[in-house]
Coordinates of C-alpha atoms in Angstrom, one line a residue:
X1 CA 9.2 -60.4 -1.4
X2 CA 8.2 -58.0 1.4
X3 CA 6.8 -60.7 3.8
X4 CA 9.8 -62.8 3.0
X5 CA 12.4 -59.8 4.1
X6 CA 10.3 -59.4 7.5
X7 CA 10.2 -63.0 8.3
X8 CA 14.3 -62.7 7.6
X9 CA 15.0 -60.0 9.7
X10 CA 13.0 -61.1 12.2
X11 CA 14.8 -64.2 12.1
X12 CA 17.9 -62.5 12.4
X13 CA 16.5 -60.6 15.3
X14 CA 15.9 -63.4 17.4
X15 CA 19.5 -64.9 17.1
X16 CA 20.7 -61.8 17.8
X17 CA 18.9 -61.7 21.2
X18 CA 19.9 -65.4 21.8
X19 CA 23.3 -64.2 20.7
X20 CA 25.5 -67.1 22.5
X21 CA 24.2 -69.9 20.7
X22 CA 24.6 -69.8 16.8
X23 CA 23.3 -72.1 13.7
X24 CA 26.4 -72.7 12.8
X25 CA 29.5 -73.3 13.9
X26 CA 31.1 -70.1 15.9
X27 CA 34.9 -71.3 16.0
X28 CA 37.9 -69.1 17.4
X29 CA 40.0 -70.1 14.1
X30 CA 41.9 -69.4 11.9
X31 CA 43.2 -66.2 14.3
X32 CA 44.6 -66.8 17.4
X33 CA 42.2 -64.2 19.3
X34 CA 39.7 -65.7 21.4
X35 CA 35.7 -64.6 20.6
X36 CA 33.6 -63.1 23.5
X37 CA 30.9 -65.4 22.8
X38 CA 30.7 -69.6 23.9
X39 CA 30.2 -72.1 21.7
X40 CA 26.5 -72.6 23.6
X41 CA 25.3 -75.1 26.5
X42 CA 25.5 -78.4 25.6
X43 CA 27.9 -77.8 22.4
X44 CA 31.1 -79.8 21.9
X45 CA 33.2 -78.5 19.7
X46 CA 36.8 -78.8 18.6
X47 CA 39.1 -76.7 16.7
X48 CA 42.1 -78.7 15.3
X49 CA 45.1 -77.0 13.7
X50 CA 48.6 -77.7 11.7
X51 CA 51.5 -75.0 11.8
X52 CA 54.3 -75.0 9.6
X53 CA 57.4 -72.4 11.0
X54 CA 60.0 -71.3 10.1
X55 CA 62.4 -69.4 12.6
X56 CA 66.1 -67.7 12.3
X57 CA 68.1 -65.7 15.1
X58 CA 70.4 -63.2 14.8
X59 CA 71.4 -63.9 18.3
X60 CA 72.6 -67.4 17.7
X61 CA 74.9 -66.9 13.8
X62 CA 71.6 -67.1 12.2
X63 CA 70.7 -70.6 14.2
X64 CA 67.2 -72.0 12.7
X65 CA 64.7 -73.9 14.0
X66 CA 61.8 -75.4 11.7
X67 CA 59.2 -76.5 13.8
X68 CA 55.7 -78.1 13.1
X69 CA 52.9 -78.0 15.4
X70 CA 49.6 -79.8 16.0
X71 CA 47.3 -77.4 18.0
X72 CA 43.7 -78.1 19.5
X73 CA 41.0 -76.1 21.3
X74 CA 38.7 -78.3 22.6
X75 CA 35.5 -76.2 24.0
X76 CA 32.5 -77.2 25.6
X77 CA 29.7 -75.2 27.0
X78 CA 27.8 -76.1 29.6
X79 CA 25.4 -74.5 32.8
X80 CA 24.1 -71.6 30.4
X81 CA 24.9 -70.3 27.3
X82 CA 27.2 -67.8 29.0
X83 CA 30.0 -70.2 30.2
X84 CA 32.1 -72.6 28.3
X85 CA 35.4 -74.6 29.6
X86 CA 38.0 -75.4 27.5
X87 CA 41.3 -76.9 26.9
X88 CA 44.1 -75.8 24.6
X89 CA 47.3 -76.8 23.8
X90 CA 50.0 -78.3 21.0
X91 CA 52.0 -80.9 20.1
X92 CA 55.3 -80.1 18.7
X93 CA 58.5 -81.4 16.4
X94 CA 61.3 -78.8 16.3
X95 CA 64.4 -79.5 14.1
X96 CA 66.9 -77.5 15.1
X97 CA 70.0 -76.1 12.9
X98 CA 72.5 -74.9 16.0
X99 CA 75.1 -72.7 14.0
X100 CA 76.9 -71.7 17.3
X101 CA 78.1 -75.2 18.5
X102 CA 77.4 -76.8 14.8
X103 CA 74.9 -79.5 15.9
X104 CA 71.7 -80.9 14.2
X105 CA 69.1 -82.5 15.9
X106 CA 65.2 -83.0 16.4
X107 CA 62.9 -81.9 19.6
X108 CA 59.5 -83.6 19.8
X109 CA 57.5 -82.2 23.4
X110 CA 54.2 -81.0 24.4
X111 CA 54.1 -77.2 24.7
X112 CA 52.1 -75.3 27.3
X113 CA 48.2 -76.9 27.9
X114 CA 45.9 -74.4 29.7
X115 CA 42.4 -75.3 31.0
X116 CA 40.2 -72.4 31.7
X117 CA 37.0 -71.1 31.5
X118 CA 35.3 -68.8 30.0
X119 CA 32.4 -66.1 31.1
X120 CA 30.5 -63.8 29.0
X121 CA 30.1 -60.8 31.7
X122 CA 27.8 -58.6 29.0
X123 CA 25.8 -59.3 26.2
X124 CA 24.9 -55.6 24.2
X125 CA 23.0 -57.7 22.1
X126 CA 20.2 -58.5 24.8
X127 CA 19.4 -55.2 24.3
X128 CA 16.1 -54.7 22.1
X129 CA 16.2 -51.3 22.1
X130 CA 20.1 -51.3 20.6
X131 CA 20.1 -53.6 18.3
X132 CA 16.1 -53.6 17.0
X133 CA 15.4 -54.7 13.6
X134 CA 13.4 -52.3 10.9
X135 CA 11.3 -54.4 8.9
X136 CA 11.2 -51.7 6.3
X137 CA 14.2 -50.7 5.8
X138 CA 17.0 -53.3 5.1
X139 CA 19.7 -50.3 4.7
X140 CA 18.8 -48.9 8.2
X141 CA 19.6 -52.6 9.5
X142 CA 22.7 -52.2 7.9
X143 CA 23.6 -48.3 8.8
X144 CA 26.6 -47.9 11.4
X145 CA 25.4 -47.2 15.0
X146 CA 26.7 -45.8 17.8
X147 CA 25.4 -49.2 20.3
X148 CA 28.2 -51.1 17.9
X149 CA 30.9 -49.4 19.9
X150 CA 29.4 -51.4 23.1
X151 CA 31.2 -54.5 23.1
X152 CA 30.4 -57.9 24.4
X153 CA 32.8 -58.5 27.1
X154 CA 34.0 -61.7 28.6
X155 CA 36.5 -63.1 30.9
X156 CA 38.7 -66.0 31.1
X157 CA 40.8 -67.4 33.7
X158 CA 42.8 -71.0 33.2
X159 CA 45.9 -73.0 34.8
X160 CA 48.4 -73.8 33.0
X161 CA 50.6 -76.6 32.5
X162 CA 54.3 -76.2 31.1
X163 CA 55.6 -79.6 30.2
X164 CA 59.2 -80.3 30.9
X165 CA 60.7 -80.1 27.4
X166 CA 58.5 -77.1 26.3
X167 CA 59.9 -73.7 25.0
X168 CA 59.6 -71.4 28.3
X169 CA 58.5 -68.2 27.9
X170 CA 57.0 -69.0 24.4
X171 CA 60.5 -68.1 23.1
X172 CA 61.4 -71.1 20.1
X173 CA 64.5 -70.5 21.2
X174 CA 64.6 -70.9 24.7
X175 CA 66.4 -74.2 24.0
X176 CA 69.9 -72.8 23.6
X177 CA 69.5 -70.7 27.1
X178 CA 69.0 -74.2 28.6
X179 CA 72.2 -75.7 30.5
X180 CA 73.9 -71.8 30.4
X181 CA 74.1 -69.2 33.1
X182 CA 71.0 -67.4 31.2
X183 CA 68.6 -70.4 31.9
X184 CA 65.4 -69.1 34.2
X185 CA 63.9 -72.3 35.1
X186 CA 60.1 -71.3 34.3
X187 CA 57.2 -72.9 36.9
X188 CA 55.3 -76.0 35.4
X189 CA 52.1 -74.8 36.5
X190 CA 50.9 -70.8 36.9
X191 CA 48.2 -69.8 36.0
X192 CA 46.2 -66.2 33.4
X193 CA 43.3 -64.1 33.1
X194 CA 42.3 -61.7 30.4
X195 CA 39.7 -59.7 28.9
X196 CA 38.1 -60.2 25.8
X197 CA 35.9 -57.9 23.5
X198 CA 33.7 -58.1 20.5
X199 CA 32.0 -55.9 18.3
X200 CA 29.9 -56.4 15.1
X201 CA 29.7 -53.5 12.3
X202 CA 27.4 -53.3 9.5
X203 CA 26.6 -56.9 9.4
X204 CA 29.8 -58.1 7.8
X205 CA 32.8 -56.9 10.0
X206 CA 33.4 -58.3 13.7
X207 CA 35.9 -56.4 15.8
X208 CA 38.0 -58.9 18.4
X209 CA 40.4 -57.6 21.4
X210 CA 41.9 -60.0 23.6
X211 CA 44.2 -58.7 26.6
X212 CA 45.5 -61.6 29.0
X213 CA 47.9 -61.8 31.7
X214 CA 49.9 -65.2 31.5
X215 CA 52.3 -66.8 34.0
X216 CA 50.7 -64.9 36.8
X217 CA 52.5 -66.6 40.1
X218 CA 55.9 -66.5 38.4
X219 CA 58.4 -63.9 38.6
X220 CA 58.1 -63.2 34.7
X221 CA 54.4 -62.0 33.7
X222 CA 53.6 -61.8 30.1
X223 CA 51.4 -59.7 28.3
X224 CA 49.3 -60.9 25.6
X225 CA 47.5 -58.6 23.3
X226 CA 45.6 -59.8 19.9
X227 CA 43.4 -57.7 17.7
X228 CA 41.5 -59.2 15.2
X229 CA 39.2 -58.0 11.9
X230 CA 37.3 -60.3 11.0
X231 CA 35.1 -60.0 7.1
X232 CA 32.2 -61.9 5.8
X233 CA 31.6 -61.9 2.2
X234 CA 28.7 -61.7 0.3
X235 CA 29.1 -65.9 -0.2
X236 CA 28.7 -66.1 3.6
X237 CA 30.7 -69.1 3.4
X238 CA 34.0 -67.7 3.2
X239 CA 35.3 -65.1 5.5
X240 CA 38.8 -63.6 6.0
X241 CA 40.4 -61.9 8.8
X242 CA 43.3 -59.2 9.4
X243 CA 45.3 -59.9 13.1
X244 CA 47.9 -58.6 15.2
X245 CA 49.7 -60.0 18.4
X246 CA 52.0 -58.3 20.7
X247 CA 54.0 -60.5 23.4
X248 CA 55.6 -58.7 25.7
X249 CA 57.9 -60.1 28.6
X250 CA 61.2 -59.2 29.9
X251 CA 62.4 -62.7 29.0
X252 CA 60.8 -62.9 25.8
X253 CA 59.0 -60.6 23.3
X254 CA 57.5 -60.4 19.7
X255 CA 54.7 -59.0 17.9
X256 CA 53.2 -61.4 14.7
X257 CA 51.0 -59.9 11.6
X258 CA 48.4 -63.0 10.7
X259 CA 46.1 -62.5 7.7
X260 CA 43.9 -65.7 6.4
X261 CA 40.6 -66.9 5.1
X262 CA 38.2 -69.8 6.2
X263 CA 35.0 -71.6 4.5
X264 CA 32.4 -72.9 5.9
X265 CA 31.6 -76.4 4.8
X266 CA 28.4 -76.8 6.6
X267 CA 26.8 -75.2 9.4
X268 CA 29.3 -77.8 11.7
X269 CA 32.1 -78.3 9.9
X270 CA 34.6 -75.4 8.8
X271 CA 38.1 -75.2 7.2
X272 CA 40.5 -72.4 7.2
X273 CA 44.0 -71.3 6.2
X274 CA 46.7 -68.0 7.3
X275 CA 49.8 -67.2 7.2
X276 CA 51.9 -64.9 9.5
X277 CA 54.9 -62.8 9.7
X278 CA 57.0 -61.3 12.9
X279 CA 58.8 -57.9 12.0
X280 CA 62.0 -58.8 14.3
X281 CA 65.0 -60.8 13.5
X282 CA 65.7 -62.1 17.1
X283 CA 64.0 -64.3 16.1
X284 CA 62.3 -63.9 12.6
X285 CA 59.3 -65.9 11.7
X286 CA 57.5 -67.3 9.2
X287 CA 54.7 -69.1 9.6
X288 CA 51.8 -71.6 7.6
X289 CA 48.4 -72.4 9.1
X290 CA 45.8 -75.0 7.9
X291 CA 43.1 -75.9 10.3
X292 CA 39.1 -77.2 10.7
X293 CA 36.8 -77.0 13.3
X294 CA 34.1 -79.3 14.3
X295 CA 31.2 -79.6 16.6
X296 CA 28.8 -82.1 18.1
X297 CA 25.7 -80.0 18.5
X298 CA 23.3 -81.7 21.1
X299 CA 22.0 -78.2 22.2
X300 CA 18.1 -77.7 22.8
X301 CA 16.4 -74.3 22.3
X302 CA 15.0 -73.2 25.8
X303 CA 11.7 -70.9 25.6
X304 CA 12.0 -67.3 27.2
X305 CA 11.0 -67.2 30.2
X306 CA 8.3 -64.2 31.1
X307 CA 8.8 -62.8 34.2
X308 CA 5.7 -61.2 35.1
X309 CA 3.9 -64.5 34.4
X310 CA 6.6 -66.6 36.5
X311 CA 5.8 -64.7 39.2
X312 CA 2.1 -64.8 38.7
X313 CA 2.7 -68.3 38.8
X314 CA 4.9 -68.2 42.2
X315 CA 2.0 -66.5 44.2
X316 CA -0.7 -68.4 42.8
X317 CA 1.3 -71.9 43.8
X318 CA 1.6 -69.9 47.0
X319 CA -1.8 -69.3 48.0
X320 CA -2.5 -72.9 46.8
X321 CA 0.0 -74.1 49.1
X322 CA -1.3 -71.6 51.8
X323 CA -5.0 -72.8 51.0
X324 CA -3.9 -76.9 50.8
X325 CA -2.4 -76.4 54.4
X326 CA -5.6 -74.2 55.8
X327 CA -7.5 -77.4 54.4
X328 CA -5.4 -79.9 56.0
X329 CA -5.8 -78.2 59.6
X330 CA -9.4 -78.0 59.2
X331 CA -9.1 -81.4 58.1
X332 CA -7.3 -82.7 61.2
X333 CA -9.6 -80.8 63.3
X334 CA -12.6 -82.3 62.1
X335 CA -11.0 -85.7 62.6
X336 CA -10.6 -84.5 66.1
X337 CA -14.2 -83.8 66.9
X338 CA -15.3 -86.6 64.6
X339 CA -13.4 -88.8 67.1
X340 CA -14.7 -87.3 70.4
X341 CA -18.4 -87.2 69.5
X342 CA -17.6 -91.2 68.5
X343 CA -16.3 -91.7 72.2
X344 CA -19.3 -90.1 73.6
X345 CA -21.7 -92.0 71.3
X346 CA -20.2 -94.7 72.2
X347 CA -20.6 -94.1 76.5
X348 CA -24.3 -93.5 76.0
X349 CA -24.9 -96.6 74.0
X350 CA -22.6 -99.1 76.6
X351 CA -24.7 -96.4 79.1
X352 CA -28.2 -97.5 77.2
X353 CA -27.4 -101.2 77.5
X354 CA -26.6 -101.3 80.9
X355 CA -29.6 -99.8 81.9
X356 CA -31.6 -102.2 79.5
X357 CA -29.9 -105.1 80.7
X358 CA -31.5 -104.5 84.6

């Protein structure tokens, strides 16, 4: 039982030290924060997504809107392990219940796409002497730390693409400012940038903050901030999670309360469900989330590379180099004097048979 808890952790160990790369399937679903890690170099994966909402505004005699979206993430990584691009977006069918001029009627549009990128800056978990493993003591392994508060920290950048018909500003109801004096036409392309963070407590819990700045190159910034608590059971299939988003903009801004579990069918394929709350009622919103993520795994481990030795092996393909050259001038000279002492050879015997011939 002994060797078989050593060969674990060390097991454990080593993914830890990979850290981008995982056995199985590392999706960003069902929250809506992003994870500091990439899916891994040479991973396809995509992350597919139904929402069900339901919206009313004060603002508008109670006007609803009950909208149904189709969202994907599709992420690859690619280069290293550190860097994955990605592109994100929705497909939407909003049927809208306008109480101020007493109208019914159905919106079908794409909303915003963004393709990005995404960087993981620094990886704690590279660290050996942080995150070691004690192959004697599984409740050490498991013992809070003060290297978990060191996040992993990455960075994403992305352009984004706001289709004509899509709700500007993220505001659902955006629609009835359209054709009024309060319509802010918003820019079709603009691009973000944010920060992400991850931490990982006592094996179980994984600690998510996402901060982005979106519309940058428009006149109305917005602020995005997601928090995420993420829980593994002792079934490590299933996992649940704990989230809460703040969107702040002078045009438009709410704050959402998503909880939500997901099960992991196999180590490619996982499903998931949440549902979310706003606490305003310009608008208020309701919201239903069922979703699955998928990947086509084509990655290949890649041995660690010892520096010492590669740079053993660097001077010794030097001096070989050095020596092959010193060899090839010695060479050429040789050829040189091989070729004058034929010439003169040569003279003495054309010499010899002149002489012989008298």
């Amino acid at each position: 039982m002994k060797i078989f808890l050593a060969l674990f952790l060390i097991l454990i160990n080593f993914s830890l030290v990979k850290s981008q790369y995982t056995e199985t399937i590392n999706s960003n679903r069902p929250g809506l924060s992003q994870g500091a890690f990439s899916v891994g170099k040479d991973v396809l994966q995509f992350e597919l997504g139904f929402r069900n909402t339901n919206s009313k505004n004060q603002s508008f005699n109670d006007s609803k809107i009950s909208s149904i979206k189709y969202l994907y993430n599709i992420r690859y990584g690619f280069l290293s392990n550190k860097l994955e691009v990605f592109l994100e977006g929705s497909y939407n069918n909003d049927e809208v219940d306008d109480l101020v001029e007493s109208v019914n009627y159905n919106n079908y549009f794409f909303g915003k796409q963004t393709l990005g990128l995404k960087f993981l800056v620094f990886d704690p978990f590279k660290n050996k002497k942080w995150h070691n493993v004690n192959l004697l003591s599984w409740k050490k392994n498991r013992n809070l730390k003060l290297v978990d508060f060191i996040p992993a920290i990455s960075i994403i950048t992305g352009i984004n693409h706001m289709p004509r018909n899509g709700n500007d500003f993220d505001d659902p109801f955006y629609v009835f400012n359209k054709k009024s004096l309060f319509e802010i036409n918003e820019k079709s392309i603009n691009t973000k940038v944010g920060l992400i963070t991850q931490n990982h407590f006592l094996g179980k819990w994984v600690f998510v903050n996402n901060l982005t700045f979106d519309r940058l190159g428009t006149s109305y910034l917005i602020l995005n901030y997601t928090t995420t608590l993420t829980h593994n059971f002792k079934n490590p299939r299933w996992s649940s999670f704990i989230e809460y988003e703040l969107i702040k903009n002078d045009i438009y801004s709410n704050n959402f309360f998503n909880i939500g579990t997901a099960f992991l069918f196999n180590q490619d394929l996982q499903v998931d469900t949440s549902f979310g709350i706003n606490s305003k009622k310009t608008p208020s919103n309701i919201n239903f989330n069922l979703g699955i993520s998928t990947r086509l795994d084509w990655y290949e481990d890649e041995l660690p590379i010892n520096k010492k030795e590669r740079k053993s092996q660097r001077k010794e393909r030097k001096k070989t180099g050095e020596k092959i050259k010193k060899d090839l001038k010695l060479e050429k000279k040789q050829k040189k004097i091989n070729i004058k002492f034929d010439r003169k050879e040569n003279r003495l015997i054309k010499k010899n048979n002149r002489k012989n011939k008298k």
